[in-house]
C-alpha cells in the first residue's frame, strides 16, 4: 500500500516533514478554505502542491472535494455546483492528482460527542456517546421530532444526563456536533442547524440514495475521462443522525451505489473505523467484496459499548477494537497483487492511518482533534508492520 498522511495545510500543527519522519510517502489534503460548491482555483491547487513538495512529500489524494447541500437535496444551485465539481476534477487531474475522496452525509460530516475522552492510560480518544447525543438532540438542539427517534429508555437516560450537564459540556456538544470537526465542509449554530434540517423534509433514504446516483451519473464520466478515481467515504457514524437519512453505512448501501454506476472510476474510500461502528459490517469481507473498487483506505479501529445499532463507541488503538486489521490488510494486499498481475497503474492503494489517540507530546501540541502526530505515527508503524510481515518473501503469505 502507499502510506499517506492527512495534512490540513499550513494551519496544521503537524507538518509535512513530521509526516515524512513518521513514515508517510504521500499527503492527503484539501483546499478547506474554498467555499463548498465553488471551483478550486488553479493557482491554489498549484500552491498546495508546492507547500507539500517543500516538506519533501507529494500530494497523492484529495480529501475531500465537498459535495454541496444543494447537490444532496437537488435544490438551488445544484446544476452550477455539479459543473464546478466536474471542473475541479479536471483541474486536479491536470495537476497530477488521481484520487479524490468525498462523502454524501447530509449536513453533518463525521460526528463525535467527546474529542478528548480519557482512556485508561491517560491517552485521549474520540468518543461517540449515544446518551450525550440524544441529550443534545432532545434538550439542547430541541429538534421537534427528536423524541420519537429514540427508544423510551434512551429518552430517560438522556433526560437524566442532561439534568446533570454542566454548561461547558453543553457548549462542547453544540460545538462538536453542530460546528463540525476537522475536514467538515460547513459548520452551523444551533439555529442554523435547525433550519438546515428543515431543508431535508421530504428527503427520505430512497430519495437521498437516488440523489447520490444522479450525482455520480454526472460526475463519473468526467472522472473517467480525466483519469481520476472518485471514492465515497462512508457515514460516520453509520446510522441516521438527527432524523437525517444516511445511505453509505453498510455493505448493501455500497453495493447499491457501485451497481447503479458501474464504472470503476466510481469507487470506495474504505474507512474501517466508520463502518466498524456497526457490528453487522464485516470489514475483511467488505474489503474483499469491493476490492476492485477500493481506491483509498482509512485504517482505524473502534471499540463499541454494545453491538446494537446505534451504539456508543470510542476510537481505540489501531490494532485494538472490533475490526480484525490483519484480515483487512491481507484482503487489500491480495487485491494489490491481483492488480499487479493485470499490469494496472493503480496497483498501489493509498492508505492512511486514520486518526489516532493523543499520547505523549500530543497532549500538549494542540493539533487538530483526531489528528495528532505521535498517535498516528504509532498507528502507521503498527499497520506497516503487519503489511511488511504479510508480504515477507520467506515468512509472509506470498501475496
Ligand atoms: C474524519 C474523516 C472525514 C472524512 C470525510 C470524507 O476524520 O474521515 O472528515 O474525511 O468525511 O469526505
CSV table of C-alpha atoms and ligand atoms in Angstrom, one decimal:
chain,number,residue,atom,x,y,z
A,1,UNK,CA,0.0,0.0,0.0
A,2,UNK,CA,1.0,3.6,-0.4
A,3,UNK,CA,1.4,5.1,3.1
A,4,UNK,CA,-0.2,8.5,3.2
A,5,UNK,CA,-1.0,11.1,5.9
A,6,UNK,CA,-3.7,13.7,6.2
A,7,UNK,CA,-2.4,17.3,6.2
A,8,UNK,CA,-4.8,20.2,6.8
A,9,UNK,CA,-2.5,22.7,5.1
A,10,UNK,CA,-0.2,25.4,6.7
A,11,UNK,CA,-2.5,25.7,9.7
A,12,UNK,CA,-1.8,22.1,10.7
A,13,UNK,CA,0.4,21.8,13.8
A,14,UNK,CA,1.8,18.6,12.4
A,15,UNK,CA,4.0,19.4,9.4
A,16,UNK,CA,4.6,17.6,6.2
A,17,UNK,CA,8.1,16.9,7.5
A,18,UNK,CA,6.7,15.4,10.6
A,19,UNK,CA,4.6,13.1,8.3
A,20,UNK,CA,7.7,12.1,6.4
A,21,UNK,CA,9.5,11.3,9.6
A,22,UNK,CA,6.5,9.2,10.7
A,23,UNK,CA,7.0,7.1,7.6
A,24,UNK,CA,4.5,8.6,5.2
A,25,UNK,CA,5.4,8.9,1.5
A,26,UNK,CA,2.4,10.9,0.3
A,27,UNK,CA,0.0,13.5,1.6
A,28,UNK,CA,-3.8,13.6,1.7
A,29,UNK,CA,-5.0,17.2,1.6
A,30,UNK,CA,-7.8,19.6,0.5
A,31,UNK,CA,-8.4,23.3,0.0
A,32,UNK,CA,-10.6,23.7,3.0
A,33,UNK,CA,-10.7,27.5,2.5
A,34,UNK,CA,-12.5,27.3,-0.8
A,35,UNK,CA,-16.3,27.6,-0.2
A,36,UNK,CA,-18.3,24.4,-0.9
A,37,UNK,CA,-19.7,24.4,-4.4
A,38,UNK,CA,-17.0,26.7,-5.9
A,39,UNK,CA,-14.3,25.7,-8.4
A,40,UNK,CA,-10.9,25.2,-6.9
A,41,UNK,CA,-8.6,27.9,-8.4
A,42,UNK,CA,-5.7,26.6,-10.4
A,43,UNK,CA,-3.2,28.8,-8.5
A,44,UNK,CA,-4.4,27.5,-5.2
A,45,UNK,CA,-4.1,23.9,-6.3
A,46,UNK,CA,-0.5,24.6,-7.5
A,47,UNK,CA,0.3,26.4,-4.2
A,48,UNK,CA,-0.8,23.3,-2.2
A,49,UNK,CA,1.4,21.1,-4.4
A,50,UNK,CA,4.3,23.4,-3.7
A,51,UNK,CA,3.7,23.5,0.1
A,52,UNK,CA,3.7,19.8,0.2
A,53,UNK,CA,6.8,19.5,-2.0
A,54,UNK,CA,8.6,21.9,0.2
A,55,UNK,CA,8.1,19.5,3.1
A,56,UNK,CA,9.6,16.7,1.0
A,57,UNK,CA,6.5,14.7,0.0
A,58,UNK,CA,3.9,14.7,-2.8
A,59,UNK,CA,0.2,15.3,-2.8
A,60,UNK,CA,-1.4,12.0,-3.6
A,61,UNK,CA,-5.0,12.2,-2.6
A,62,UNK,CA,-7.6,14.9,-2.3
A,63,UNK,CA,-9.8,14.5,0.7
A,64,UNK,CA,-12.3,15.9,0.1
A,65,UNK,CA,-13.9,17.9,-2.7
A,66,UNK,CA,-17.1,18.7,-0.7
A,67,UNK,CA,-20.5,18.0,-2.2
A,68,UNK,CA,-22.8,20.8,-1.5
A,69,UNK,CA,-26.2,20.5,0.2
A,70,UNK,CA,-27.8,21.8,-3.0
A,71,UNK,CA,-26.4,18.7,-4.8
A,72,UNK,CA,-27.5,16.4,-2.0
A,73,UNK,CA,-31.0,17.8,-1.8
A,74,UNK,CA,-31.3,18.6,-5.6
A,75,UNK,CA,-32.3,22.2,-5.0
A,76,UNK,CA,-31.0,25.7,-5.7
A,77,UNK,CA,-27.6,25.9,-7.3
A,78,UNK,CA,-27.3,22.1,-7.9
A,79,UNK,CA,-26.5,22.4,-11.6
A,80,UNK,CA,-23.8,25.0,-11.2
A,81,UNK,CA,-22.3,23.1,-8.3
A,82,UNK,CA,-22.1,19.9,-10.3
A,83,UNK,CA,-20.5,21.7,-13.2
A,84,UNK,CA,-18.0,23.2,-10.7
A,85,UNK,CA,-17.3,19.8,-9.2
A,86,UNK,CA,-16.5,18.4,-12.7
A,87,UNK,CA,-14.3,21.3,-13.4
A,88,UNK,CA,-12.4,20.9,-10.2
A,89,UNK,CA,-11.8,17.2,-11.1
A,90,UNK,CA,-10.3,18.4,-14.5
A,91,UNK,CA,-8.0,20.8,-12.8
A,92,UNK,CA,-6.9,18.4,-10.2
A,93,UNK,CA,-6.2,15.8,-12.9
A,94,UNK,CA,-4.1,18.4,-14.8
A,95,UNK,CA,-2.1,18.9,-11.6
A,96,UNK,CA,-1.3,15.2,-11.3
A,97,UNK,CA,-4.0,14.1,-8.8
A,98,UNK,CA,-5.6,10.7,-9.5
A,99,UNK,CA,-7.7,10.0,-6.4
A,100,UNK,CA,-10.5,12.2,-5.0
A,101,UNK,CA,-12.4,11.4,-1.9
A,102,UNK,CA,-15.8,12.9,-1.0
A,103,UNK,CA,-18.8,12.0,1.2
A,104,UNK,CA,-22.6,12.2,0.9
A,105,UNK,CA,-23.6,12.7,4.5
A,106,UNK,CA,-26.4,15.2,4.9
A,107,UNK,CA,-25.5,18.4,6.7
A,108,UNK,CA,-23.1,16.8,9.3
A,109,UNK,CA,-19.8,15.1,8.4
A,110,UNK,CA,-18.2,12.8,11.0
A,111,UNK,CA,-19.7,13.3,14.4
A,112,UNK,CA,-18.4,12.8,17.9
A,113,UNK,CA,-19.7,13.9,21.3
A,114,UNK,CA,-16.3,13.9,23.0
A,115,UNK,CA,-13.0,14.8,21.4
A,116,UNK,CA,-10.7,14.1,24.3
A,117,UNK,CA,-12.1,11.2,26.3
A,118,UNK,CA,-9.7,9.7,28.9
A,119,UNK,CA,-8.6,6.2,28.2
A,120,UNK,CA,-7.1,4.0,31.0
A,121,UNK,CA,-3.5,5.2,30.4
A,122,UNK,CA,-4.4,8.9,30.2
A,123,UNK,CA,-4.3,9.0,26.4
A,124,UNK,CA,-7.2,11.0,24.9
A,125,UNK,CA,-9.5,9.3,22.4
A,126,UNK,CA,-12.6,10.5,20.5
A,127,UNK,CA,-15.9,9.1,21.6
A,128,UNK,CA,-19.5,8.9,20.4
A,129,UNK,CA,-21.8,8.6,23.3
A,130,UNK,CA,-25.3,7.8,22.4
A,131,UNK,CA,-26.8,9.2,25.5
A,132,UNK,CA,-25.0,12.5,25.1
A,133,UNK,CA,-26.1,12.6,21.5
A,134,UNK,CA,-29.7,12.0,22.4
A,135,UNK,CA,-29.5,14.6,25.1
A,136,UNK,CA,-28.1,17.1,22.6
A,137,UNK,CA,-30.8,16.4,20.1
A,138,UNK,CA,-33.7,16.4,22.5
A,139,UNK,CA,-32.7,19.0,25.1
A,140,UNK,CA,-30.1,21.3,23.5
A,141,UNK,CA,-31.0,21.5,19.9
A,142,UNK,CA,-34.6,20.8,20.8
A,143,UNK,CA,-35.4,19.3,17.4
A,144,UNK,CA,-39.2,19.0,17.2
A,145,UNK,CA,-39.3,15.3,16.1
A,146,UNK,CA,-36.3,14.2,18.3
A,147,UNK,CA,-38.2,12.3,21.0
A,148,UNK,CA,-39.8,9.9,18.5
A,149,UNK,CA,-36.4,8.8,17.2
A,150,UNK,CA,-35.2,7.3,20.4
A,151,UNK,CA,-36.5,4.4,22.5
A,152,UNK,CA,-38.0,5.2,25.8
A,153,UNK,CA,-35.1,4.0,27.9
A,154,UNK,CA,-32.8,6.3,25.9
A,155,UNK,CA,-35.1,9.3,26.3
A,156,UNK,CA,-35.0,8.7,30.1
A,157,UNK,CA,-31.2,8.3,30.2
A,158,UNK,CA,-30.8,11.4,28.0
A,159,UNK,CA,-33.1,13.5,30.3
A,160,UNK,CA,-31.1,12.4,33.4
A,161,UNK,CA,-27.8,13.1,31.6
A,162,UNK,CA,-28.9,16.5,30.5
A,163,UNK,CA,-30.1,17.4,34.0
A,164,UNK,CA,-26.6,16.8,35.3
A,165,UNK,CA,-24.8,18.5,32.4
A,166,UNK,CA,-22.5,21.4,33.1
A,167,UNK,CA,-22.6,24.5,30.8
A,168,UNK,CA,-19.1,23.7,29.4
A,169,UNK,CA,-20.3,20.2,28.3
A,170,UNK,CA,-23.5,21.7,26.7
A,171,UNK,CA,-21.4,24.2,24.8
A,172,UNK,CA,-18.9,21.5,23.8
A,173,UNK,CA,-21.7,19.3,22.4
A,174,UNK,CA,-23.1,22.2,20.3
A,175,UNK,CA,-19.6,22.9,19.0
A,176,UNK,CA,-18.5,19.3,18.3
A,177,UNK,CA,-21.8,18.3,16.7
A,178,UNK,CA,-23.1,21.4,15.0
A,179,UNK,CA,-19.9,23.4,14.2
A,180,UNK,CA,-18.2,20.4,12.6
A,181,UNK,CA,-14.9,18.5,13.2
A,182,UNK,CA,-11.7,19.0,11.1
A,183,UNK,CA,-12.3,18.4,7.5
A,184,UNK,CA,-16.1,19.1,7.7
A,185,UNK,CA,-17.2,21.4,4.9
A,186,UNK,CA,-19.5,23.6,6.8
A,187,UNK,CA,-20.4,24.4,10.4
A,188,UNK,CA,-23.6,25.7,12.0
A,189,UNK,CA,-25.0,27.4,15.1
A,190,UNK,CA,-28.0,25.6,16.7
A,191,UNK,CA,-30.5,27.8,14.9
A,192,UNK,CA,-28.8,27.4,11.6
A,193,UNK,CA,-28.7,23.6,12.1
A,194,UNK,CA,-32.5,23.5,12.8
A,195,UNK,CA,-33.1,25.5,9.7
A,196,UNK,CA,-30.8,23.3,7.6
A,197,UNK,CA,-32.7,20.2,9.0
A,198,UNK,CA,-35.9,21.6,7.6
A,199,UNK,CA,-34.4,21.6,4.1
A,200,UNK,CA,-34.4,17.8,4.3
A,201,UNK,CA,-38.1,17.5,4.9
A,202,UNK,CA,-39.4,15.1,2.3
A,203,UNK,CA,-36.0,13.6,1.6
A,204,UNK,CA,-36.1,10.1,2.8
A,205,UNK,CA,-33.5,7.4,2.4
A,206,UNK,CA,-34.6,6.3,-1.0
A,207,UNK,CA,-34.6,9.9,-2.3
A,208,UNK,CA,-31.1,10.6,-1.0
A,209,UNK,CA,-29.9,7.3,-2.4
A,210,UNK,CA,-31.2,8.4,-5.8
A,211,UNK,CA,-29.7,11.8,-5.5
A,212,UNK,CA,-26.3,10.2,-4.9
A,213,UNK,CA,-26.8,8.0,-8.0
A,214,UNK,CA,-27.8,11.1,-10.0
A,215,UNK,CA,-24.7,13.0,-8.8
A,216,UNK,CA,-22.5,10.0,-9.7
A,217,UNK,CA,-24.1,9.7,-13.1
A,218,UNK,CA,-23.0,13.2,-13.9
A,219,UNK,CA,-19.5,13.2,-12.4
A,220,UNK,CA,-18.2,9.7,-13.1
A,221,UNK,CA,-17.9,10.1,-16.8
A,222,UNK,CA,-15.7,13.2,-16.2
A,223,UNK,CA,-13.6,11.3,-13.7
A,224,UNK,CA,-13.1,8.5,-16.2
A,225,UNK,CA,-12.2,10.9,-19.0
A,226,UNK,CA,-9.5,12.7,-16.9
A,227,UNK,CA,-8.2,9.6,-15.2
A,228,UNK,CA,-9.4,10.2,-11.6
A,229,UNK,CA,-10.8,7.7,-9.3
A,230,UNK,CA,-13.5,9.2,-7.1
A,231,UNK,CA,-14.2,7.4,-3.9
A,232,UNK,CA,-17.1,7.8,-1.4
A,233,UNK,CA,-16.3,7.8,2.3
A,234,UNK,CA,-18.8,6.0,4.4
A,235,UNK,CA,-21.1,7.5,7.0
A,236,UNK,CA,-19.5,8.2,10.4
A,237,UNK,CA,-21.2,7.0,12.5
A,238,UNK,CA,-23.0,4.6,10.1
A,239,UNK,CA,-26.7,5.3,11.0
A,240,UNK,CA,-29.2,8.1,10.7
A,241,UNK,CA,-28.5,11.2,12.9
A,242,UNK,CA,-30.9,14.0,13.8
A,243,UNK,CA,-33.6,12.3,11.7
A,244,UNK,CA,-31.4,12.6,8.6
A,245,UNK,CA,-31.0,9.6,6.3
A,246,UNK,CA,-27.6,8.2,5.8
A,247,UNK,CA,-27.0,6.0,2.8
A,248,UNK,CA,-23.4,4.7,2.9
A,249,UNK,CA,-23.5,2.8,6.2
A,250,UNK,CA,-23.5,-0.8,5.2
A,251,UNK,CA,-22.2,-3.3,2.7
A,252,UNK,CA,-25.6,-3.3,1.0
A,253,UNK,CA,-25.5,0.5,0.7
A,254,UNK,CA,-22.2,0.4,-1.1
A,255,UNK,CA,-23.3,-2.5,-3.3
A,256,UNK,CA,-26.2,-0.4,-4.4
A,257,UNK,CA,-24.1,2.6,-5.2
A,258,UNK,CA,-21.5,0.6,-7.1
A,259,UNK,CA,-24.1,-1.3,-9.1
A,260,UNK,CA,-26.0,1.7,-10.1
A,261,UNK,CA,-23.0,3.4,-11.6
A,262,UNK,CA,-20.8,0.6,-12.8
A,263,UNK,CA,-17.6,2.4,-14.0
A,264,UNK,CA,-14.5,1.5,-11.9
A,265,UNK,CA,-13.8,5.2,-11.5
A,266,UNK,CA,-16.8,5.3,-9.2
A,267,UNK,CA,-15.3,3.7,-6.1
A,268,UNK,CA,-15.0,3.5,-2.4
A,269,UNK,CA,-12.9,5.0,0.4
A,270,UNK,CA,-12.9,2.1,2.7
A,271,UNK,CA,-12.9,3.5,6.2
A,272,UNK,CA,-12.7,0.7,8.7
A,273,UNK,CA,-13.3,3.0,11.6
A,274,UNK,CA,-16.6,4.5,10.2
A,275,UNK,CA,-18.1,1.2,9.0
A,276,UNK,CA,-16.7,-0.6,12.0
A,277,UNK,CA,-19.0,1.2,14.4
A,278,UNK,CA,-21.7,-1.3,13.3
A,279,UNK,CA,-21.4,-4.9,14.5
A,280,UNK,CA,-23.1,-6.1,11.3
A,281,UNK,CA,-20.4,-4.8,9.0
A,282,UNK,CA,-17.8,-7.5,8.4
A,283,UNK,CA,-14.8,-5.4,7.3
A,284,UNK,CA,-12.5,-8.1,5.9
A,285,UNK,CA,-15.4,-9.4,3.9
A,286,UNK,CA,-16.3,-5.9,2.7
A,287,UNK,CA,-12.7,-5.3,1.7
A,288,UNK,CA,-12.7,-8.4,-0.4
A,289,UNK,CA,-16.1,-8.0,-1.9
A,290,UNK,CA,-15.5,-4.5,-3.2
A,291,UNK,CA,-11.7,-4.9,-3.7
A,292,UNK,CA,-11.7,-3.8,-7.3
A,293,UNK,CA,-13.5,-0.6,-6.5
A,294,UNK,CA,-11.5,0.4,-3.4
A,295,UNK,CA,-9.3,3.4,-4.4
A,296,UNK,CA,-8.4,4.8,-0.9
A,297,UNK,CA,-8.3,3.3,2.6
A,298,UNK,CA,-8.6,4.8,6.1
A,299,UNK,CA,-7.4,2.3,8.7
A,300,UNK,CA,-8.7,2.8,12.2
A,301,UNK,CA,-10.4,0.8,14.9
A,302,UNK,CA,-13.3,1.4,17.3
A,303,UNK,CA,-14.5,-0.4,20.4
A,304,UNK,CA,-18.3,-0.4,20.8
A,305,UNK,CA,-20.0,-0.3,24.2
A,306,UNK,CA,-22.7,-2.6,22.8
A,307,UNK,CA,-23.3,-4.4,19.5
A,308,UNK,CA,-26.6,-2.6,18.9
A,309,UNK,CA,-27.2,-0.1,16.1
A,310,UNK,CA,-26.9,2.7,17.1
A,311,UNK,CA,-24.4,2.4,19.9
A,312,UNK,CA,-21.8,4.3,21.8
A,313,UNK,CA,-18.1,3.7,20.9
A,314,UNK,CA,-14.7,5.2,21.2
A,315,UNK,CA,-11.7,5.3,18.9
A,316,UNK,CA,-9.4,2.6,20.1
A,317,UNK,CA,-5.7,2.0,19.2
A,318,UNK,CA,-5.3,0.9,15.5
A,319,UNK,CA,-4.8,-2.8,16.3
A,320,UNK,CA,-7.3,-3.0,19.2
A,321,UNK,CA,-11.1,-2.7,18.8
A,322,UNK,CA,-13.5,-4.8,16.9
A,323,UNK,CA,-12.0,-4.9,13.4
A,324,UNK,CA,-9.5,-7.6,12.5
A,325,UNK,CA,-6.9,-5.3,11.0
A,326,UNK,CA,-4.7,-8.2,9.9
A,327,UNK,CA,-7.5,-9.7,7.9
A,328,UNK,CA,-8.4,-6.4,6.3
A,329,UNK,CA,-4.8,-5.7,5.3
A,330,UNK,CA,-4.4,-9.2,3.9
A,331,UNK,CA,-7.5,-8.6,1.7
A,332,UNK,CA,-6.1,-5.3,0.4
A,333,UNK,CA,-2.7,-6.9,-0.3
A,334,UNK,CA,-4.2,-9.6,-2.3
A,335,UNK,CA,-6.1,-7.1,-4.3
A,336,UNK,CA,-2.9,-5.2,-4.9
A,337,UNK,CA,-1.3,-8.4,-6.1
A,338,UNK,CA,-4.2,-9.0,-8.5
A,339,UNK,CA,-3.9,-5.5,-9.9
A,340,UNK,CA,-0.1,-6.0,-10.4
A,341,UNK,CA,-0.8,-9.2,-12.4
A,342,UNK,CA,-3.2,-7.2,-14.6
A,343,UNK,CA,-0.4,-4.6,-15.1
A,344,UNK,CA,-2.6,-1.9,-13.6
A,345,UNK,CA,-1.0,1.5,-12.9
A,346,UNK,CA,-3.2,1.9,-9.8
A,347,UNK,CA,-2.0,-1.3,-8.1
A,348,UNK,CA,-0.8,0.6,-5.0
A,349,UNK,CA,-3.8,1.5,-3.0
A,350,UNK,CA,-3.2,4.7,-0.9
A,351,UNK,CA,-3.9,4.2,2.8
A,352,UNK,CA,-3.7,6.5,5.7
A,353,UNK,CA,-3.6,5.7,9.4
A,354,UNK,CA,-6.9,7.3,10.2
A,355,UNK,CA,-7.0,9.4,13.4
A,356,UNK,CA,-5.0,8.4,16.5
A,357,UNK,CA,-5.2,8.8,20.2
A,358,UNK,CA,-3.4,11.7,21.7
A,359,UNK,CA,-0.4,10.3,23.5
A,360,UNK,CA,2.9,11.6,24.9
A,361,UNK,CA,3.7,15.0,23.5
A,362,UNK,CA,0.5,15.1,21.5
A,363,UNK,CA,-1.2,16.0,24.8
A,364,UNK,CA,0.4,19.5,24.6
A,365,UNK,CA,0.8,20.1,20.9
A,366,UNK,CA,-2.7,21.2,20.2
A,367,UNK,CA,-3.1,19.5,16.8
A,368,UNK,CA,-6.5,19.1,15.1
A,369,UNK,CA,-8.8,16.8,17.1
A,370,UNK,CA,-8.3,13.2,15.9
A,371,UNK,CA,-5.1,14.1,14.0
A,372,UNK,CA,-2.2,14.0,16.5
A,373,UNK,CA,1.4,13.4,15.4
A,374,UNK,CA,2.5,10.6,17.6
A,375,UNK,CA,-0.8,8.7,17.9
A,376,UNK,CA,-0.9,8.5,14.1
A,377,UNK,CA,2.8,7.7,13.9
A,378,UNK,CA,2.1,4.7,16.2
A,379,UNK,CA,-0.8,3.6,14.1
A,380,UNK,CA,1.1,3.8,10.9
A,381,UNK,CA,4.1,2.0,12.4
A,382,UNK,CA,1.8,-0.9,13.6
A,383,UNK,CA,0.0,-1.1,10.3
A,384,UNK,CA,3.2,-1.1,8.2
A,385,UNK,CA,4.5,-3.8,10.5
A,386,UNK,CA,1.5,-6.0,9.6
A,387,UNK,CA,2.0,-5.3,5.9
A,388,UNK,CA,5.7,-6.0,6.0
A,389,UNK,CA,5.1,-9.3,7.7
A,390,UNK,CA,2.3,-10.4,5.4
A,391,UNK,CA,4.4,-9.6,2.3
A,392,UNK,CA,7.7,-11.0,3.5
A,393,UNK,CA,9.3,-13.2,0.9
A,394,UNK,CA,10.0,-16.1,3.3
A,395,UNK,CA,7.6,-15.7,6.2
A,396,UNK,CA,4.7,-13.9,4.5
A,397,UNK,CA,1.6,-15.1,2.7
A,398,UNK,CA,3.3,-14.7,-0.7
A,399,UNK,CA,0.7,-12.2,-1.7
B,1,LIG,C1,-12.6,12.3,9.6
B,1,LIG,C2,-12.7,12.0,8.2
B,1,LIG,C3,-13.9,12.7,7.5
B,1,LIG,C4,-13.8,12.3,6.0
B,1,LIG,C5,-14.8,13.0,5.2
B,1,LIG,C6,-14.6,12.4,3.8
B,1,LIG,O1,-11.6,12.2,10.1
B,1,LIG,O2,-12.7,10.6,8.0
B,1,LIG,O3,-13.8,14.0,7.7
B,1,LIG,O4,-12.6,12.8,5.6
B,1,LIG,O5,-16.0,12.7,5.6
B,1,LIG,O6,-15.3,13.2,2.9
